[in-house]
Amino acid sequence: MKLVHTVSELQTQLDQARASKRIVFVPTMGALHEGHLELVTQAVKVENAFVVMSIFVNPAQFGKGEDFDRYPRTLDADIARLEELPHAPDLLFVPSVEEIYGTEETEISPRAGAVGVVFEGAARPGHFDGMLHIVSWFFRTIEPEVAVFGAKDAQQVYLIKRMVHREFKDSIAIIEVETVRELDGLAKSSRNRFLGEAARAFAPVIYQTLLGVKEELQAGIKPSLALEQARGALEAQPLAKLDYLALVDKNTFQPIADDFTGFAQLLVAVTVSGVRLIDNITFSIQEPA
Ligand code: PAF
């Protein structure tokens, strides 16, 4: 695995690789856990792949008062984890903030629009604009054939697929990698390290709630009723502060009505003892027999 820090070093490596290989891109912010390593595992499976991973904590996607400074930066440990893999990425791009944003004010684009201000976007104003900006920058700079993202960030994946369709004429294939979970079901996240003992013991209830709602919907209970009951149960938990539990159409990211059939995504965000956790599952809702 070769480590580069500048765009010019990156381009030199990419020019050589592009002649004979397919560029597969895995963007991350570092603090790598098994979820990120699974992205690499899926990336190397692409035929004839030259895998480029980026590690960049993007200031534009952190709002005021958010955890940009507190975000864990663990580059040496990240590199060690990648090098232990049976197939590490071919290239690791770790730019500085100046390398990407320069010293002048940057115009943030493209914008996430209405989908960018609900759910995670409501809790983190500007987050999805900043996220799309950097992913678009990487896509224009790296020009990958394939890019790999984790399904845990459902709203992010939806917005990136939409951007690839609108701005990149579907020229980049997006691989959405299933969420990697702890044995008790908690989705792996860089934030899990901030959970105290009691919060960590409670956290699997989030995934159990998602599975419970799915079971009820598939047994024919109306979405509005199943959601109301599950919200009530989560709100009654002393350690948890529910932000949202919502059911959306996976294709449009719009909340669904009780008569919906098709692929639904059940989204949740809960703050557990001060640590904000998100999760989701996707499943199909059929017409009652
Ligand atoms: O999911 C993340 O880690 C980030 O949002 C991403 C896609 C690397 C952009 O900074």
XYZ file of C-alpha atoms and ligand atoms in Angstrom:
299
model
C 0.000 0.000 0.000
C 1.461 3.322 -1.085
C 0.738 6.411 1.011
C 0.368 9.795 -0.722
C -0.595 13.197 0.650
C -0.821 15.493 -2.386
C -3.028 15.606 -5.453
C 0.004 15.565 -7.735
C 1.380 12.351 -6.129
C -2.128 10.885 -6.312
C -2.444 11.700 -10.023
C 0.946 10.144 -10.819
C -0.114 6.884 -9.176
C -3.561 6.950 -10.781
C -2.171 7.628 -14.269
C 0.009 4.541 -14.016
C -2.774 2.356 -12.644
C -5.531 3.526 -14.978
C -3.725 2.138 -18.038
C -4.403 -1.444 -16.982
C -6.723 -1.383 -13.945
C -10.173 -0.234 -12.823
C -10.047 2.485 -10.179
C -12.177 1.565 -7.176
C -12.535 4.279 -4.557
C -13.237 3.891 -0.827
C -13.663 7.258 0.930
C -13.357 7.344 4.718
C -12.630 9.729 7.546
C -10.304 7.233 9.235
C -10.691 5.843 12.768
C -11.126 2.600 10.876
C -13.207 -0.236 12.313
C -14.438 -3.537 10.874
C -17.135 -1.665 8.915
C -14.467 0.193 6.923
C -12.369 -2.954 6.487
C -15.433 -4.629 4.976
C -15.605 -1.772 2.433
C -12.035 -2.661 1.408
C -12.888 -6.377 1.258
C -15.744 -5.618 -1.142
C -13.632 -3.149 -3.146
C -10.828 -5.658 -3.806
C -13.407 -8.141 -5.123
C -14.104 -5.889 -8.116
C -12.401 -7.499 -11.099
C -9.059 -5.951 -11.935
C -9.402 -3.375 -9.158
C -6.851 -0.761 -8.171
C -8.228 0.246 -4.784
C -7.753 3.828 -3.607
C -8.782 4.668 -0.055
C -8.920 8.215 1.253
C -8.679 9.234 4.881
C -9.814 12.811 5.308
C -11.775 14.391 8.145
C -13.779 16.853 6.078
C -14.398 20.109 7.988
C -17.200 21.147 5.602
C -19.479 18.350 6.824
C -19.198 19.275 10.510
C -21.511 21.997 11.788
C -20.785 24.540 14.513
C -20.466 22.793 17.855
C -20.107 19.391 16.195
C -17.299 16.985 16.953
C -14.752 17.997 14.205
C -11.954 18.546 16.728
C -13.019 15.570 18.786
C -13.265 13.270 15.762
C -10.658 10.537 16.349
C -7.539 10.839 14.177
C -5.692 7.541 14.366
C -3.623 7.410 11.165
C -0.843 5.104 12.418
C -3.340 2.595 13.792
C -5.429 2.868 10.598
C -2.410 2.108 8.420
C -1.483 -0.854 10.621
C -5.028 -2.263 10.341
C -5.036 -1.869 6.553
C -1.645 -3.534 6.215
C -2.870 -6.534 8.186
C -5.601 -7.201 5.631
C -5.102 -10.050 3.137
C -5.512 -7.346 0.429
C -4.771 -3.830 1.607
C -5.795 -0.918 -0.655
C -3.216 -0.222 -3.368
C -3.127 3.484 -2.576
C -3.936 5.485 0.552
C -4.628 9.197 -0.010
C -4.349 11.307 3.148
C -4.573 14.967 2.127
C -4.346 17.977 4.414
C -7.275 20.403 4.680
C -5.226 22.985 2.686
C -4.544 20.463 -0.097
C -8.266 20.199 -0.726
C -9.695 23.556 0.252
C -6.722 25.863 -0.341
C -6.696 29.042 1.710
C -9.623 30.875 0.101
C -13.265 30.422 0.921
C -14.754 27.531 -1.052
C -18.174 27.523 -2.641
C -19.921 24.378 -1.463
C -21.629 22.417 -4.236
C -23.614 20.463 -5.242
C -26.305 21.066 -2.627
C -28.307 18.290 -1.034
C -31.633 20.176 -1.271
C -34.775 19.053 0.536
C -33.530 15.531 1.363
C -30.497 17.159 2.975
C -32.489 18.945 5.662
C -34.515 16.059 7.096
C -33.506 13.285 9.524
C -29.683 13.508 9.848
C -29.759 16.791 7.930
C -32.146 18.338 10.454
C -29.877 17.349 13.334
C -26.699 18.372 11.493
C -27.425 21.477 9.373
C -25.123 21.695 6.357
C -23.731 18.192 6.901
C -24.975 16.724 3.625
C -23.930 19.765 1.564
C -20.397 19.406 2.956
C -20.446 15.643 2.438
C -21.605 15.915 -1.203
C -19.034 18.632 -1.836
C -16.105 16.472 -0.753
C -17.374 13.287 -2.405
C -17.908 15.219 -5.644
C -14.378 16.661 -5.305
C -12.943 13.146 -4.841
C -14.970 11.776 -7.764
C -13.755 14.575 -10.092
C -10.141 14.214 -8.917
C -9.899 10.416 -8.772
C -12.383 9.566 -11.563
C -13.182 6.106 -10.201
C -15.212 3.503 -12.116
C -16.569 2.174 -8.833
C -17.003 3.704 -5.361
C -17.850 1.872 -2.153
C -19.994 3.160 0.750
C -21.452 1.644 3.907
C -25.233 1.130 4.048
C -25.288 2.381 7.668
C -25.346 5.968 6.396
C -28.558 5.469 4.417
C -29.255 9.135 3.714
C -25.651 9.665 2.590
C -25.867 6.700 0.208
C -29.187 7.949 -1.207
C -27.767 11.438 -1.839
C -24.548 10.113 -3.387
C -26.457 7.831 -5.771
C -28.652 10.768 -6.736
C -25.587 12.968 -7.302
C -23.923 10.283 -9.433
C -27.073 10.161 -11.548
C -27.494 13.934 -11.829
C -23.923 15.210 -11.961
C -21.878 12.244 -13.183
C -24.307 10.736 -15.719
C -24.229 7.405 -13.848
C -20.572 6.943 -14.834
C -19.597 5.598 -11.379
C -21.001 2.317 -10.063
C -21.864 2.569 -6.357
C -21.424 -0.522 -4.192
C -23.485 -0.315 -1.003
C -21.953 -2.570 1.645
C -24.155 -4.086 4.327
C -23.729 -2.703 7.851
C -21.225 -4.637 9.964
C -22.535 -5.338 13.460
C -21.227 -6.386 16.854
C -22.387 -9.849 17.982
C -25.272 -8.233 19.882
C -26.441 -6.348 16.774
C -25.063 -2.866 17.499
C -23.903 -1.302 14.217
C -20.135 -0.715 14.214
C -19.317 2.979 14.377
C -16.345 5.167 15.242
C -18.596 6.717 17.889
C -19.163 3.445 19.797
C -15.855 4.040 21.600
C -17.512 6.961 23.434
C -20.241 4.758 24.982
C -19.893 4.172 28.708
C -20.681 0.761 30.192
C -24.409 1.333 30.756
C -24.873 3.060 27.387
C -23.047 0.224 25.593
C -25.241 -2.349 27.348
C -28.374 -0.478 26.247
C -27.285 0.285 22.640
C -28.308 -3.061 21.016
C -31.946 -2.148 21.785
C -31.736 0.185 18.770
C -31.254 -2.665 16.277
C -33.722 -4.873 18.156
C -36.309 -2.100 17.748
C -35.718 -2.004 13.988
C -36.129 -5.765 13.710
C -39.280 -5.657 15.862
C -40.923 -3.025 13.627
C -39.969 -4.974 10.502
C -41.567 -8.124 11.929
C -44.773 -6.241 12.740
C -45.001 -4.672 9.302
C -44.424 -7.982 7.609
C -47.180 -9.458 9.786
C -49.545 -6.831 8.334
C -49.551 -4.171 11.097
C -49.909 -0.659 9.668
C -46.630 1.333 9.509
C -48.117 4.308 11.406
C -49.190 2.084 14.322
C -45.963 0.032 14.451
C -43.876 3.225 14.403
C -45.948 4.923 17.094
C -45.577 1.955 19.447
C -41.852 1.584 18.821
C -41.272 5.325 19.290
C -43.132 5.168 22.600
C -41.003 2.250 23.782
C -37.750 4.020 22.894
C -38.882 7.300 24.451
C -39.583 5.461 27.699
C -35.939 4.339 27.973
C -34.095 6.511 30.536
C -30.705 6.390 28.759
C -32.061 7.132 25.290
C -33.191 10.334 23.639
C -34.984 9.441 20.421
C -34.419 11.821 17.519
C -36.340 9.981 14.793
C -37.677 6.571 13.893
C -39.031 6.784 10.361
C -39.941 4.626 7.412
C -39.027 5.856 3.921
C -39.281 4.590 0.372
C -35.718 3.450 -0.461
C -36.035 4.840 -3.991
C -37.151 8.365 -3.071
C -36.245 8.763 0.618
C -39.774 10.097 1.193
C -41.808 8.909 4.221
C -44.250 6.206 3.212
C -47.995 5.964 3.740
C -49.775 2.993 5.329
C -50.699 1.487 1.934
C -47.077 1.507 0.657
C -45.661 -1.582 -1.006
C -42.067 -1.963 -2.189
C -38.615 -1.502 -0.674
C -38.761 0.440 2.555
C -35.940 1.706 4.722
C -36.481 1.996 8.451
C -34.229 4.721 9.880
C -33.396 5.530 13.461
C -31.267 8.055 15.348
C -30.966 7.902 19.111
C -28.657 9.738 21.467
C -27.520 7.312 24.156
C -25.887 9.016 27.129
C -24.721 11.869 24.894
C -23.539 9.679 21.978
C -25.606 9.994 18.815
C -26.098 6.618 17.104
C -27.815 5.910 13.783
C -28.907 2.674 12.176
C -31.263 1.402 9.484
C -32.559 -1.724 7.816
C -34.081 -2.262 4.372
C -36.876 -4.716 3.625
C -39.810 -5.177 1.323
C -43.424 -4.580 2.270
C -45.889 -6.660 0.256
C -49.603 -6.256 -0.255
C -51.487 -8.307 2.367
C -52.405 -11.755 0.926
O -19.027 8.405 5.515
C -17.989 9.076 5.698
O -17.042 8.664 6.363
C -17.888 10.467 5.075
O -19.126 11.101 5.068
C -17.281 10.442 3.664
C -18.141 9.697 2.670
C -15.890 9.808 3.717
C -17.128 11.884 3.142
O -16.314 12.646 3.981
